[in-house]
Short mmCIF file of C-alpha atoms in Angstrom, two decimals:
data_model
loop_
_atom_site.label_atom_id
_atom_site.label_comp_id
_atom_site.label_asym_id
_atom_site.label_seq_id
_atom_site.Cartn_x
_atom_site.Cartn_y
_atom_site.Cartn_z
CA GLY A 1 -0.09 0.06 0.07
CA GLU A 2 0.88 3.81 0.32
CA SER A 3 2.84 5.30 3.04
CA VAL A 4 3.57 8.96 4.34
CA GLY A 5 6.74 10.13 5.30
CA LEU A 6 9.71 7.97 6.10
CA HIS A 7 7.91 4.87 7.30
CA LEU A 8 7.62 2.31 4.38
CA PRO A 9 5.13 -0.41 4.68
CA THR A 10 6.68 -3.94 5.13
CA LEU A 11 5.39 -7.19 4.06
CA SER A 12 6.72 -10.13 5.72
CA VAL A 13 6.28 -13.82 3.97
CA GLN A 14 7.57 -17.00 4.52
CA GLU A 15 9.80 -18.54 1.69
CA GLY A 16 7.77 -20.39 -0.78
CA ASP A 17 4.59 -18.36 -0.03
CA ASN A 18 2.88 -15.95 -2.55
CA SER A 19 3.52 -12.20 -2.06
CA ILE A 20 1.09 -9.30 -3.05
CA ILE A 21 2.28 -5.74 -2.98
CA ASN A 22 -0.15 -3.19 -3.64
CA CYS A 23 0.14 0.49 -5.04
CA ALA A 24 -2.38 3.24 -5.53
CA TYR A 25 -1.46 5.62 -8.29
CA SER A 26 -2.28 9.17 -8.83
CA ASN A 27 -2.87 10.28 -12.40
CA SER A 28 -5.86 8.88 -14.14
CA ALA A 29 -4.32 9.75 -17.34
CA SER A 30 -1.20 7.57 -16.93
CA ASP A 31 -1.00 4.95 -19.70
CA TYR A 32 1.85 2.81 -18.51
CA PHE A 33 3.11 1.43 -15.33
CA ILE A 34 6.20 -0.13 -14.01
CA TRP A 35 7.19 -2.22 -11.09
CA TYR A 36 10.76 -1.71 -9.91
CA LYS A 37 12.89 -3.63 -7.24
CA GLN A 38 15.41 -1.81 -5.37
CA GLU A 39 17.98 -3.88 -3.41
CA SER A 40 19.92 -2.25 -0.69
CA GLY A 41 22.77 0.14 -2.13
CA LYS A 42 21.72 -0.46 -5.92
CA GLY A 43 19.54 1.33 -8.28
CA PRO A 44 15.86 0.46 -9.19
CA GLN A 45 15.72 -2.50 -11.40
CA PHE A 46 12.95 -3.22 -13.90
CA ILE A 47 10.32 -6.16 -12.95
CA ILE A 48 7.54 -5.93 -15.10
CA ASP A 49 5.45 -3.14 -16.89
CA ILE A 50 1.73 -2.94 -18.01
CA ARG A 51 -0.09 -0.72 -20.49
CA SER A 52 -3.39 0.82 -19.66
CA ASN A 53 -5.29 -1.26 -22.15
CA MET A 54 -4.33 -4.33 -20.36
CA ASP A 55 -5.49 -5.52 -16.74
CA LYS A 56 -3.06 -8.26 -16.14
CA ARG A 57 0.21 -9.38 -17.35
CA GLN A 58 2.38 -12.29 -16.35
CA GLY A 59 6.28 -12.59 -16.25
CA GLN A 60 8.41 -15.22 -14.92
CA ARG A 61 6.89 -15.78 -11.20
CA VAL A 62 5.54 -12.22 -11.26
CA THR A 63 2.02 -10.93 -12.25
CA VAL A 64 1.03 -7.25 -12.33
CA LEU A 65 -2.67 -6.50 -12.15
CA LEU A 66 -4.04 -2.95 -13.11
CA ASN A 67 -7.48 -1.68 -11.88
CA LYS A 68 -8.00 1.61 -13.54
CA THR A 69 -11.26 2.13 -12.08
CA VAL A 70 -9.92 2.61 -8.55
CA LYS A 71 -6.47 3.46 -9.88
CA HIS A 72 -4.72 0.38 -8.00
CA LEU A 73 -1.88 -1.62 -9.27
CA SER A 74 -0.59 -4.85 -7.56
CA LEU A 75 2.42 -7.05 -7.98
CA GLN A 76 2.12 -10.74 -7.16
CA ILE A 77 5.29 -12.92 -6.65
CA ALA A 78 4.98 -16.50 -6.74
CA ALA A 79 6.89 -18.93 -4.45
CA THR A 80 8.74 -15.79 -2.80
CA GLN A 81 12.51 -16.58 -2.33
CA PRO A 82 15.13 -14.93 -0.05
CA GLY A 83 16.54 -13.07 -3.02
CA ASP A 84 13.12 -11.10 -3.59
CA SER A 85 13.90 -9.40 -0.28
CA ALA A 86 14.08 -5.79 -1.39
CA VAL A 87 12.01 -2.54 -1.62
CA TYR A 88 9.21 -2.50 -4.38
CA PHE A 89 8.30 0.53 -6.19
CA CYS A 90 5.49 1.05 -8.56
CA ALA A 91 5.99 3.84 -11.20
CA GLU A 92 3.53 5.59 -13.65
CA ASN A 93 4.59 7.17 -16.71
CA PRO A 94 1.88 9.74 -17.43
CA TYR A 95 3.71 11.03 -20.55
CA GLY A 96 6.95 10.51 -22.31
CA ASN A 97 9.63 11.77 -20.07
CA LYS A 98 9.46 11.13 -16.37
CA LEU A 99 8.58 8.28 -14.13
CA VAL A 100 6.45 9.20 -11.10
CA PHE A 101 7.31 6.77 -8.21
CA GLY A 102 5.26 5.50 -5.38
CA ALA A 103 6.44 5.43 -1.81
CA GLY A 104 7.54 1.81 -1.97
CA THR A 105 7.02 -1.43 -0.03
CA ILE A 106 9.72 -3.41 2.04
CA LEU A 107 9.31 -7.20 1.29
CA ARG A 108 11.04 -9.43 3.77
CA VAL A 109 11.21 -13.07 3.04
CA LYS A 110 11.78 -15.55 6.10
CA SER A 111 13.42 -18.57 5.56
CA GLU B 1 24.52 -7.15 -20.61
CA PRO B 2 25.10 -3.43 -21.03
CA GLU B 3 24.52 -1.29 -17.89
CA VAL B 4 24.50 2.38 -16.75
CA THR B 5 27.41 3.30 -14.66
CA GLN B 6 27.87 5.95 -12.09
CA THR B 7 30.80 7.59 -10.37
CA PRO B 8 31.74 8.08 -7.62
CA SER B 9 29.46 5.79 -5.52
CA HIS B 10 29.84 8.19 -2.47
CA GLN B 11 30.65 11.95 -2.59
CA VAL B 12 31.02 13.79 0.67
CA THR B 13 31.21 17.50 0.50
CA GLN B 14 30.98 20.75 2.57
CA MET B 15 27.94 22.90 2.25
CA GLY B 16 28.42 25.49 -0.41
CA GLN B 17 30.69 23.52 -2.33
CA GLU B 18 30.39 22.40 -5.99
CA VAL B 19 29.92 18.77 -7.04
CA ILE B 20 29.75 16.83 -10.22
CA LEU B 21 28.19 13.38 -10.33
CA ARG B 22 29.12 11.44 -13.42
CA CYS B 23 27.18 8.83 -15.29
CA VAL B 24 28.07 6.68 -18.43
CA PRO B 25 24.57 5.71 -20.05
CA ILE B 26 24.15 2.50 -22.04
CA SER B 27 25.93 3.22 -25.38
CA ASN B 28 23.03 3.06 -27.94
CA HIS B 29 20.77 4.94 -25.58
CA LEU B 30 19.73 8.57 -26.61
CA TYR B 31 17.66 9.78 -23.63
CA PHE B 32 19.15 10.47 -20.28
CA TYR B 33 17.65 11.05 -16.82
CA TRP B 34 18.66 12.16 -13.26
CA TYR B 35 16.47 11.10 -10.34
CA ARG B 36 17.18 11.56 -6.58
CA GLN B 37 16.14 9.58 -3.50
CA ILE B 38 16.32 11.01 -0.05
CA LEU B 39 17.02 8.49 2.64
CA GLY B 40 13.78 6.44 3.26
CA GLN B 41 11.70 8.37 0.68
CA LYS B 42 10.51 7.79 -2.85
CA VAL B 43 12.68 8.21 -6.06
CA GLU B 44 11.85 11.72 -7.48
CA PHE B 45 12.58 12.75 -11.06
CA LEU B 46 14.94 15.76 -11.61
CA VAL B 47 15.53 16.10 -15.26
CA SER B 48 15.46 14.40 -18.72
CA PHE B 49 18.05 15.20 -21.49
CA TYR B 50 18.03 14.63 -25.33
CA ASN B 51 20.08 15.86 -28.20
CA ASN B 52 21.99 18.08 -25.91
CA GLU B 53 18.83 19.94 -24.38
CA ILE B 54 16.96 19.57 -21.15
CA SER B 55 13.43 18.09 -22.40
CA GLU B 56 11.78 18.23 -18.82
CA LYS B 57 12.73 19.35 -15.46
CA SER B 58 11.04 19.04 -12.19
CA GLU B 59 10.60 21.98 -9.57
CA ILE B 60 13.47 20.46 -7.65
CA PHE B 61 15.68 21.22 -10.45
CA ASP B 62 16.35 24.87 -9.88
CA ASP B 63 19.32 27.05 -10.89
CA GLN B 64 21.93 25.39 -8.69
CA PHE B 65 21.50 22.27 -10.89
CA SER B 66 22.75 21.85 -14.47
CA VAL B 67 23.31 18.65 -16.64
CA GLU B 68 25.83 18.18 -19.40
CA ARG B 69 26.97 15.68 -22.08
CA PRO B 70 30.51 16.74 -22.34
CA ASP B 71 31.48 14.01 -24.62
CA GLY B 72 30.05 11.06 -26.47
CA SER B 73 29.68 8.90 -23.28
CA ASN B 74 29.35 10.88 -20.18
CA PHE B 75 26.27 12.44 -18.81
CA THR B 76 27.04 14.72 -15.72
CA LEU B 77 24.87 16.56 -12.88
CA LYS B 78 26.46 19.58 -11.43
CA ILE B 79 25.14 21.11 -8.27
CA ARG B 80 26.76 24.62 -7.91
CA SER B 81 26.60 25.27 -4.15
CA THR B 82 25.43 22.42 -2.09
CA LYS B 83 22.94 22.55 0.54
CA LEU B 84 22.39 20.16 3.40
CA GLU B 85 19.11 19.02 1.67
CA ASP B 86 20.85 17.99 -1.14
CA SER B 87 22.05 14.80 0.65
CA ALA B 88 20.57 11.92 -1.13
CA MET B 89 21.15 9.35 -3.72
CA TYR B 90 21.28 10.44 -7.14
CA PHE B 91 20.44 7.95 -9.95
CA CYS B 92 21.19 8.30 -13.64
CA ALA B 93 18.98 6.56 -15.97
CA SER B 94 18.92 6.17 -19.96
CA SER B 95 16.51 4.75 -22.37
CA GLU B 96 16.69 3.96 -26.00
CA GLU B 97 13.80 6.02 -27.06
CA LEU B 98 11.46 8.60 -25.63
CA GLY B 99 7.80 8.15 -24.96
CA LEU B 100 5.75 5.76 -23.33
CA TYR B 101 6.56 1.94 -23.07
CA ASN B 102 10.39 2.66 -23.27
CA GLU B 103 12.15 1.03 -20.28
CA GLN B 104 14.55 3.30 -18.31
CA PHE B 105 17.66 1.58 -16.99
CA PHE B 106 19.02 2.89 -13.71
CA GLY B 107 22.72 3.32 -12.56
CA PRO B 108 23.64 2.10 -9.19
CA GLY B 109 23.50 5.54 -7.89
CA THR B 110 25.74 8.13 -6.08
CA ARG B 111 25.30 8.74 -2.53
CA LEU B 112 25.87 12.58 -1.84
CA THR B 113 26.33 13.61 1.72
CA VAL B 114 26.46 17.38 2.24
CA LEU B 115 28.17 18.27 5.71
#
């Protein structure tokens, strides 16, 4: 979900379970959405994207769902692994140049 | 696999000093970006650059900031007179094309600490 200030929401899951990370975006005109993974000390890494003419897109172990009615995006990670531990950001691209990032969610995977 | 690189990884400077952060975008990419992330907060867009011109800039990117592509490979962000609140991670990104549906590839970032 969303957060305010310095406190990111944290999702703790057991290794092997499925994870669902949620994001509310702000611009109803946004046409393109991306999920990024950020590991400690590294830059954002692309995971999966979706265009506004779709409501679901699947990748390898990841699925993104888009609900334009309520401006909601979710990332599902199947069979979560310790290497999935990171901060996950959704980003919207309302028009060509810039990405607008959400606040981020910390995913902790317990072995 | 080609990647965006950034130097230095960590820069410490005194308030009021000038700093230059350097980036080498992916070689066939034509569009370049700078973002920043204050500790614990979201990533924020600063500026985009194409064809030796700024394409767009945010309200954060004031007169203290400038960008340059001094040669065929480097892309730099200069902060003329650093302030304490400039302390953040600065990420460079590049994309092959402009417009929707074009993935931006991010570098590892430069941590700027202003004392």
